[in-house]
């Protein structure tokens, strides 16, 4: 069972999805859960089926105290890099929360201070704390929804399935059709990069 909170205060968890992709935005979410919140299914979004993620999203949106979700798009990623874009997406998601959190717990090991609110980075936090796991679910489901939408515009890349990650199918499609406005130009997509298996 994941822990509810790290500190006894108004605490939010934050996480992102899509950092390792070569197409589409990086998406972050921030979530404040009630101190009494419990859910046995909730964990790191990567360990849950798509169907259960969608069920959890409905539960979280109706039962959480507050949540915010933000896409940071390809142009910004190309301008400020993926790490800074991931942190920007988290900051913008936290900005949407009401009440303002008194403490922030972040999945991973990199973050930048936000409005002097104390924070703690937690490796594999989405498998340790409910609020980070909740943020991972919202970030993942919102981003997947966006990728399914742009898939309709460019079905040859099969973003509905690969979500913009550099799978062999995606890389083969880039070789055949080139890149689109949704690809991250800063990833260069060089031939040697396209040979790497992910």
Tab-separated table of C-alpha atoms in Angstrom:
chain	number	residue	atom	x	y	z
A	1	UNK	CA	0.000	0.000	0.000
A	2	UNK	CA	1.394	3.409	-0.969
A	3	UNK	CA	1.780	6.085	1.695
A	4	UNK	CA	-0.642	8.985	1.613
A	5	UNK	CA	1.738	11.806	2.561
A	6	UNK	CA	5.322	12.569	3.457
A	7	UNK	CA	4.556	15.649	5.610
A	8	UNK	CA	1.530	16.489	7.722
A	9	UNK	CA	0.431	19.579	5.809
A	10	UNK	CA	-1.219	20.507	2.501
A	11	UNK	CA	0.998	18.432	0.249
A	12	UNK	CA	0.885	17.892	-3.493
A	13	UNK	CA	2.534	15.211	-5.581
A	14	UNK	CA	3.726	15.923	-9.105
A	15	UNK	CA	4.924	13.788	-12.012
A	16	UNK	CA	5.287	13.951	-15.791
A	17	UNK	CA	4.699	11.727	-18.811
A	18	UNK	CA	6.327	11.750	-22.236
A	19	UNK	CA	9.806	12.871	-21.315
A	20	UNK	CA	11.442	10.150	-23.418
A	21	UNK	CA	9.274	10.711	-26.488
A	22	UNK	CA	10.360	12.164	-29.828
A	23	UNK	CA	6.905	13.482	-30.711
A	24	UNK	CA	4.185	15.275	-28.797
A	25	UNK	CA	4.235	17.353	-25.612
A	26	UNK	CA	5.593	16.528	-22.205
A	27	UNK	CA	2.646	16.477	-19.822
A	28	UNK	CA	2.687	16.974	-16.060
A	29	UNK	CA	0.106	16.802	-13.328
A	30	UNK	CA	-0.007	17.913	-9.707
A	31	UNK	CA	-2.474	16.471	-7.214
A	32	UNK	CA	-3.554	17.181	-3.642
A	33	UNK	CA	-5.366	14.226	-2.098
A	34	UNK	CA	-7.518	14.232	1.050
A	35	UNK	CA	-5.563	12.838	4.009
A	36	UNK	CA	-8.149	10.073	4.285
A	37	UNK	CA	-7.833	9.013	0.624
A	38	UNK	CA	-7.242	5.294	0.035
A	39	UNK	CA	-7.094	3.208	-3.126
A	40	UNK	CA	-5.586	-0.262	-3.477
A	41	UNK	CA	-5.252	-0.066	-7.278
A	42	UNK	CA	-3.418	3.247	-7.459
A	43	UNK	CA	0.288	3.028	-8.249
A	44	UNK	CA	2.843	4.056	-10.871
A	45	UNK	CA	0.870	4.550	-14.116
A	46	UNK	CA	3.316	2.318	-16.034
A	47	UNK	CA	2.248	-0.652	-13.881
A	48	UNK	CA	-1.482	-0.262	-14.570
A	49	UNK	CA	-3.479	-1.191	-17.670
A	50	UNK	CA	-4.897	1.579	-19.855
A	51	UNK	CA	-8.427	0.581	-18.830
A	52	UNK	CA	-7.601	0.847	-15.118
A	53	UNK	CA	-5.802	4.162	-15.661
A	54	UNK	CA	-8.989	5.577	-17.186
A	55	UNK	CA	-11.060	4.276	-14.246
A	56	UNK	CA	-8.587	5.771	-11.777
A	57	UNK	CA	-8.625	9.112	-13.592
A	58	UNK	CA	-12.377	9.404	-13.005
A	59	UNK	CA	-11.973	8.481	-9.336
A	60	UNK	CA	-9.114	10.927	-8.824
A	61	UNK	CA	-10.831	13.825	-10.563
A	62	UNK	CA	-13.936	13.383	-8.426
A	63	UNK	CA	-12.260	12.613	-5.085
A	64	UNK	CA	-9.024	14.621	-5.001
A	65	UNK	CA	-8.883	17.974	-3.203
A	66	UNK	CA	-7.365	19.664	-6.252
A	67	UNK	CA	-5.486	18.819	-9.426
A	68	UNK	CA	-3.799	20.553	-12.345
A	69	UNK	CA	-2.588	19.171	-15.672
A	70	UNK	CA	-0.346	20.943	-18.203
A	71	UNK	CA	1.022	20.151	-21.669
A	72	UNK	CA	4.305	21.807	-22.639
A	73	UNK	CA	4.567	21.586	-26.402
A	74	UNK	CA	7.272	20.712	-28.893
A	75	UNK	CA	8.332	24.308	-29.643
A	76	UNK	CA	9.117	24.954	-25.982
A	77	UNK	CA	10.872	21.593	-25.596
A	78	UNK	CA	13.075	22.493	-28.579
A	79	UNK	CA	13.807	25.896	-27.081
A	80	UNK	CA	14.551	25.087	-23.422
A	81	UNK	CA	15.220	21.283	-23.548
A	82	UNK	CA	13.203	18.376	-22.210
A	83	UNK	CA	14.320	18.554	-18.566
A	84	UNK	CA	13.432	22.238	-18.227
A	85	UNK	CA	10.165	21.613	-20.083
A	86	UNK	CA	9.256	18.781	-17.699
A	87	UNK	CA	9.890	21.016	-14.688
A	88	UNK	CA	7.972	23.890	-16.330
A	89	UNK	CA	4.993	21.576	-16.879
A	90	UNK	CA	5.103	20.556	-13.206
A	91	UNK	CA	5.332	24.188	-12.073
A	92	UNK	CA	2.372	25.185	-14.254
A	93	UNK	CA	0.341	22.268	-12.896
A	94	UNK	CA	1.121	23.221	-9.287
A	95	UNK	CA	0.120	26.806	-10.138
A	96	UNK	CA	-3.409	25.536	-10.891
A	97	UNK	CA	-3.911	24.000	-7.437
A	98	UNK	CA	-6.313	25.448	-4.892
A	99	UNK	CA	-5.463	25.475	-2.010
A	100	UNK	CA	-1.815	26.379	-2.513
A	101	UNK	CA	0.323	23.441	-1.339
A	102	UNK	CA	2.630	23.844	1.655
A	103	UNK	CA	4.934	21.030	0.546
A	104	UNK	CA	5.675	19.419	-2.839
A	105	UNK	CA	6.810	15.852	-3.456
A	106	UNK	CA	8.280	15.208	-6.896
A	107	UNK	CA	8.837	11.948	-8.754
A	108	UNK	CA	12.485	11.602	-9.745
A	109	UNK	CA	15.615	13.500	-8.771
A	110	UNK	CA	15.395	16.866	-10.579
A	111	UNK	CA	13.252	19.881	-9.777
A	112	UNK	CA	13.567	23.637	-9.345
A	113	UNK	CA	12.141	25.654	-6.461
A	114	UNK	CA	8.569	26.832	-6.930
A	115	UNK	CA	7.477	30.006	-5.076
A	116	UNK	CA	9.610	29.157	-2.040
A	117	UNK	CA	7.431	26.116	-1.279
A	118	UNK	CA	9.571	23.359	0.297
A	119	UNK	CA	9.937	20.292	-1.924
A	120	UNK	CA	11.454	16.846	-1.887
A	121	UNK	CA	12.505	14.728	-4.875
A	122	UNK	CA	11.748	11.032	-4.460
A	123	UNK	CA	13.200	8.363	-6.735
A	124	UNK	CA	10.377	6.047	-7.871
A	125	UNK	CA	8.021	8.272	-5.913
A	126	UNK	CA	5.108	7.140	-8.076
A	127	UNK	CA	5.438	3.711	-6.458
A	128	UNK	CA	5.734	5.092	-2.909
A	129	UNK	CA	3.250	7.946	-2.489
A	130	UNK	CA	-0.405	8.122	-3.504
A	131	UNK	CA	-0.321	11.765	-4.618
A	132	UNK	CA	2.646	11.179	-6.947
A	133	UNK	CA	1.001	8.027	-8.317
A	134	UNK	CA	-2.191	10.060	-8.841
A	135	UNK	CA	-0.210	12.720	-10.724
A	136	UNK	CA	1.381	10.000	-12.878
A	137	UNK	CA	-2.076	8.644	-13.781
A	138	UNK	CA	-3.438	12.056	-14.766
A	139	UNK	CA	-0.318	13.042	-16.717
A	140	UNK	CA	-0.304	9.738	-18.591
A	141	UNK	CA	-4.027	9.655	-19.430
A	142	UNK	CA	-4.162	13.293	-20.557
A	143	UNK	CA	-1.067	12.850	-22.706
A	144	UNK	CA	-2.322	9.585	-24.216
A	145	UNK	CA	-5.589	11.335	-25.063
A	146	UNK	CA	-3.660	14.100	-26.851
A	147	UNK	CA	-1.532	11.577	-28.792
A	148	UNK	CA	-4.647	9.660	-29.892
A	149	UNK	CA	-6.103	12.935	-31.160
A	150	UNK	CA	-3.062	13.891	-33.271
A	151	UNK	CA	-2.823	10.275	-34.474
A	152	UNK	CA	-5.924	11.000	-36.565
A	153	UNK	CA	-3.975	13.710	-38.391
A	154	UNK	CA	-0.872	11.563	-39.022
A	155	UNK	CA	-1.943	7.908	-38.685
A	156	UNK	CA	1.188	6.597	-40.426
A	157	UNK	CA	3.241	7.103	-37.221
A	158	UNK	CA	0.744	5.100	-35.099
A	159	UNK	CA	0.933	7.510	-32.156
A	160	UNK	CA	-2.285	5.987	-30.848
A	161	UNK	CA	-0.175	2.956	-29.971
A	162	UNK	CA	3.403	4.173	-29.447
A	163	UNK	CA	2.403	7.550	-27.893
A	164	UNK	CA	5.371	9.257	-29.579
A	165	UNK	CA	8.060	7.001	-28.129
A	166	UNK	CA	10.843	5.999	-30.558
A	167	UNK	CA	9.654	2.457	-31.272
A	168	UNK	CA	10.958	0.652	-34.346
A	169	UNK	CA	7.640	1.269	-36.123
A	170	UNK	CA	7.793	4.992	-35.326
A	171	UNK	CA	11.407	5.284	-36.466
A	172	UNK	CA	10.638	3.381	-39.680
A	173	UNK	CA	7.769	5.801	-40.373
A	174	UNK	CA	10.120	8.770	-39.880
A	175	UNK	CA	12.530	7.263	-42.404
A	176	UNK	CA	9.685	6.830	-44.876
A	177	UNK	CA	7.636	10.015	-44.367
A	178	UNK	CA	10.005	12.434	-42.596
A	179	UNK	CA	9.022	14.421	-39.525
A	180	UNK	CA	5.915	16.457	-38.680
A	181	UNK	CA	5.099	19.610	-36.734
A	182	UNK	CA	4.545	17.345	-33.719
A	183	UNK	CA	8.073	15.932	-33.705
A	184	UNK	CA	10.636	17.420	-31.345
A	185	UNK	CA	13.226	18.938	-33.636
A	186	UNK	CA	15.822	19.122	-30.857
A	187	UNK	CA	16.006	15.335	-30.848
A	188	UNK	CA	17.525	15.705	-34.335
A	189	UNK	CA	16.290	12.244	-35.352
A	190	UNK	CA	19.700	11.544	-36.829
A	191	UNK	CA	20.256	8.233	-38.610
A	192	UNK	CA	22.431	6.965	-35.761
A	193	UNK	CA	19.711	7.863	-33.245
A	194	UNK	CA	17.168	6.036	-35.335
A	195	UNK	CA	19.251	2.864	-35.137
A	196	UNK	CA	18.925	2.671	-31.361
A	197	UNK	CA	16.428	0.130	-30.048
A	198	UNK	CA	14.266	1.342	-27.180
